[in-house]
């Protein structure tokens, strides 16, 4: 994926609309007890500034053999979703998945499965700690996940 297709490292801030945050939480909860996964998107023009904005989530079917403990994007849905994002003049700002029975921290499987060279944010939604999901954002830097601060915004 080239830099025009993903959130690039030039961004110092990341924002998620309250609507997108709600979508993310509800979608991950609806997948319980399995891991839900997908793509976070925002307007293409938002990438030209210093802040990326997530305005929508794009669910992608989890085809893992063990969906209660891992996720694998359905390749056909991934391609269809990617082209739909581009057609609608959106950009990929991040990838997400849920941890139905774990914390919102990256697991060893997350580290091993993260695509090499992909410059995007990585969001994990924990469904096990309370009635409302715990959501954390990360960036993969020099072989490990670094936590990111994000801000919920209203538009």
mmCIF file of C-alpha atoms in Angstrom, residues 6-119:
data_model
loop_
_atom_site.group_PDB
_atom_site.id
_atom_site.type_symbol
_atom_site.label_atom_id
_atom_site.label_comp_id
_atom_site.label_asym_id
_atom_site.label_seq_id
_atom_site.Cartn_x
_atom_site.Cartn_y
_atom_site.Cartn_z
ATOM 1 C CA UNK A 6 -2.888 5.031 4.301
ATOM 2 C CA UNK A 7 -2.472 7.306 7.289
ATOM 3 C CA UNK A 8 1.072 8.572 7.016
ATOM 4 C CA UNK A 9 3.586 9.152 9.762
ATOM 5 C CA UNK A 10 3.567 12.934 9.157
ATOM 6 C CA UNK A 11 0.412 13.186 11.269
ATOM 7 C CA UNK A 12 0.852 14.204 14.852
ATOM 8 C CA UNK A 13 -2.818 14.047 15.858
ATOM 9 C CA UNK A 14 -5.650 11.635 15.244
ATOM 10 C CA UNK A 15 -9.323 12.350 15.677
ATOM 11 C CA UNK A 16 -12.363 10.099 15.491
ATOM 12 C CA UNK A 17 -15.871 11.448 15.176
ATOM 13 C CA UNK A 18 -18.287 10.516 17.941
ATOM 14 C CA UNK A 19 -20.447 8.799 15.300
ATOM 15 C CA UNK A 20 -17.526 6.661 14.060
ATOM 16 C CA UNK A 21 -16.490 5.848 17.643
ATOM 17 C CA UNK A 22 -20.051 4.694 18.347
ATOM 18 C CA UNK A 23 -20.080 2.603 15.156
ATOM 19 C CA UNK A 24 -16.782 1.002 16.135
ATOM 20 C CA UNK A 25 -17.988 0.117 19.622
ATOM 21 C CA UNK A 26 -21.361 -1.234 18.466
ATOM 22 C CA UNK A 27 -19.895 -3.263 15.610
ATOM 23 C CA UNK A 28 -17.309 -4.913 17.861
ATOM 24 C CA UNK A 29 -19.964 -5.679 20.477
ATOM 25 C CA UNK A 30 -22.238 -7.189 17.804
ATOM 26 C CA UNK A 31 -19.509 -9.676 16.888
ATOM 27 C CA UNK A 32 -19.142 -11.009 20.427
ATOM 28 C CA UNK A 33 -18.005 -13.706 21.287
ATOM 29 C CA UNK A 34 -15.923 -13.540 18.092
ATOM 30 C CA UNK A 35 -13.324 -11.008 17.023
ATOM 31 C CA UNK A 36 -14.747 -8.306 14.794
ATOM 32 C CA UNK A 37 -12.440 -6.548 12.347
ATOM 33 C CA UNK A 38 -12.318 -3.902 9.666
ATOM 34 C CA UNK A 39 -10.981 -0.623 8.380
ATOM 35 C CA UNK A 40 -11.215 2.944 9.699
ATOM 36 C CA UNK A 41 -11.575 5.631 7.041
ATOM 37 C CA UNK A 42 -11.603 9.385 6.675
ATOM 38 C CA UNK A 43 -11.773 12.027 3.983
ATOM 39 C CA UNK A 44 -8.803 12.090 1.596
ATOM 40 C CA UNK A 45 -8.311 15.826 2.078
ATOM 41 C CA UNK A 46 -7.768 15.303 5.823
ATOM 42 C CA UNK A 47 -4.404 13.714 5.041
ATOM 43 C CA UNK A 48 -2.935 16.949 3.768
ATOM 44 C CA UNK A 49 -2.900 18.568 7.215
ATOM 45 C CA UNK A 50 -1.374 17.550 10.481
ATOM 46 C CA UNK A 51 -4.414 15.677 11.842
ATOM 47 C CA UNK A 52 -6.072 12.549 10.490
ATOM 48 C CA UNK A 53 -9.819 12.254 10.989
ATOM 49 C CA UNK A 54 -11.729 8.978 11.194
ATOM 50 C CA UNK A 55 -15.292 9.466 10.007
ATOM 51 C CA UNK A 56 -16.426 5.920 9.254
ATOM 52 C CA UNK A 57 -15.757 2.258 9.895
ATOM 53 C CA UNK A 58 -15.815 -0.399 7.207
ATOM 54 C CA UNK A 59 -16.435 -3.873 8.619
ATOM 55 C CA UNK A 60 -14.610 -6.741 6.935
ATOM 56 C CA UNK A 61 -15.727 -10.323 7.493
ATOM 57 C CA UNK A 62 -13.495 -12.348 9.835
ATOM 58 C CA UNK A 63 -12.722 -15.695 8.191
ATOM 59 C CA UNK A 64 -10.370 -17.010 10.878
ATOM 60 C CA UNK A 65 -10.671 -20.717 11.721
ATOM 61 C CA UNK A 66 -10.725 -19.606 15.375
ATOM 62 C CA UNK A 67 -12.688 -16.313 15.332
ATOM 63 C CA UNK A 68 -13.041 -16.318 19.117
ATOM 64 C CA UNK A 69 -9.290 -15.695 19.426
ATOM 65 C CA UNK A 70 -8.036 -14.320 16.102
ATOM 66 C CA UNK A 71 -9.048 -12.506 12.949
ATOM 67 C CA UNK A 72 -8.290 -12.792 9.249
ATOM 68 C CA UNK A 73 -9.759 -10.354 6.731
ATOM 69 C CA UNK A 74 -11.834 -12.037 4.031
ATOM 70 C CA UNK A 75 -9.671 -11.287 0.946
ATOM 71 C CA UNK A 76 -12.623 -10.687 -1.385
ATOM 72 C CA UNK A 77 -14.266 -8.285 1.073
ATOM 73 C CA UNK A 78 -10.930 -6.545 1.675
ATOM 74 C CA UNK A 79 -10.477 -5.850 -2.045
ATOM 75 C CA UNK A 80 -14.101 -4.752 -2.522
ATOM 76 C CA UNK A 81 -13.909 -2.469 0.529
ATOM 77 C CA UNK A 82 -10.556 -1.005 -0.552
ATOM 78 C CA UNK A 83 -11.911 -0.043 -3.983
ATOM 79 C CA UNK A 84 -15.106 1.334 -2.453
ATOM 80 C CA UNK A 85 -13.021 3.517 -0.125
ATOM 81 C CA UNK A 86 -11.030 4.902 -3.064
ATOM 82 C CA UNK A 87 -14.158 5.388 -5.214
ATOM 83 C CA UNK A 88 -15.727 7.469 -2.433
ATOM 84 C CA UNK A 89 -12.594 9.628 -2.112
ATOM 85 C CA UNK A 90 -11.779 8.285 1.343
ATOM 86 C CA UNK A 91 -8.458 7.167 2.808
ATOM 87 C CA UNK A 92 -7.563 4.283 5.073
ATOM 88 C CA UNK A 93 -6.695 5.793 8.440
ATOM 89 C CA UNK A 94 -6.473 2.577 10.440
ATOM 90 C CA UNK A 95 -7.260 -1.080 10.912
ATOM 91 C CA UNK A 96 -9.232 -2.406 13.866
ATOM 92 C CA UNK A 97 -10.236 -5.591 15.594
ATOM 93 C CA UNK A 98 -11.734 -6.605 18.902
ATOM 94 C CA UNK A 99 -10.472 -8.719 21.766
ATOM 95 C CA UNK A 100 -13.633 -10.392 23.122
ATOM 96 C CA UNK A 101 -11.884 -11.851 26.163
ATOM 97 C CA UNK A 102 -8.708 -9.839 26.497
ATOM 98 C CA UNK A 103 -7.298 -6.401 27.091
ATOM 99 C CA UNK A 104 -7.025 -3.672 24.468
ATOM 100 C CA UNK A 105 -3.267 -4.200 24.278
ATOM 101 C CA UNK A 106 -1.642 -5.778 21.232
ATOM 102 C CA UNK A 107 -1.116 -9.518 21.550
ATOM 103 C CA UNK A 108 1.822 -11.569 20.281
ATOM 104 C CA UNK A 109 -0.432 -12.643 17.385
ATOM 105 C CA UNK A 110 -1.131 -8.970 16.579
ATOM 106 C CA UNK A 111 2.590 -8.270 16.447
ATOM 107 C CA UNK A 112 3.293 -11.335 14.301
ATOM 108 C CA UNK A 113 0.401 -10.636 11.928
ATOM 109 C CA UNK A 114 0.898 -6.922 11.338
ATOM 110 C CA UNK A 115 1.776 -6.343 7.660
ATOM 111 C CA UNK A 116 5.396 -5.335 7.222
ATOM 112 C CA UNK A 117 5.795 -1.770 5.955
ATOM 113 C CA UNK A 118 2.154 -0.772 6.460
ATOM 114 C CA UNK A 119 1.985 2.806 7.712
#
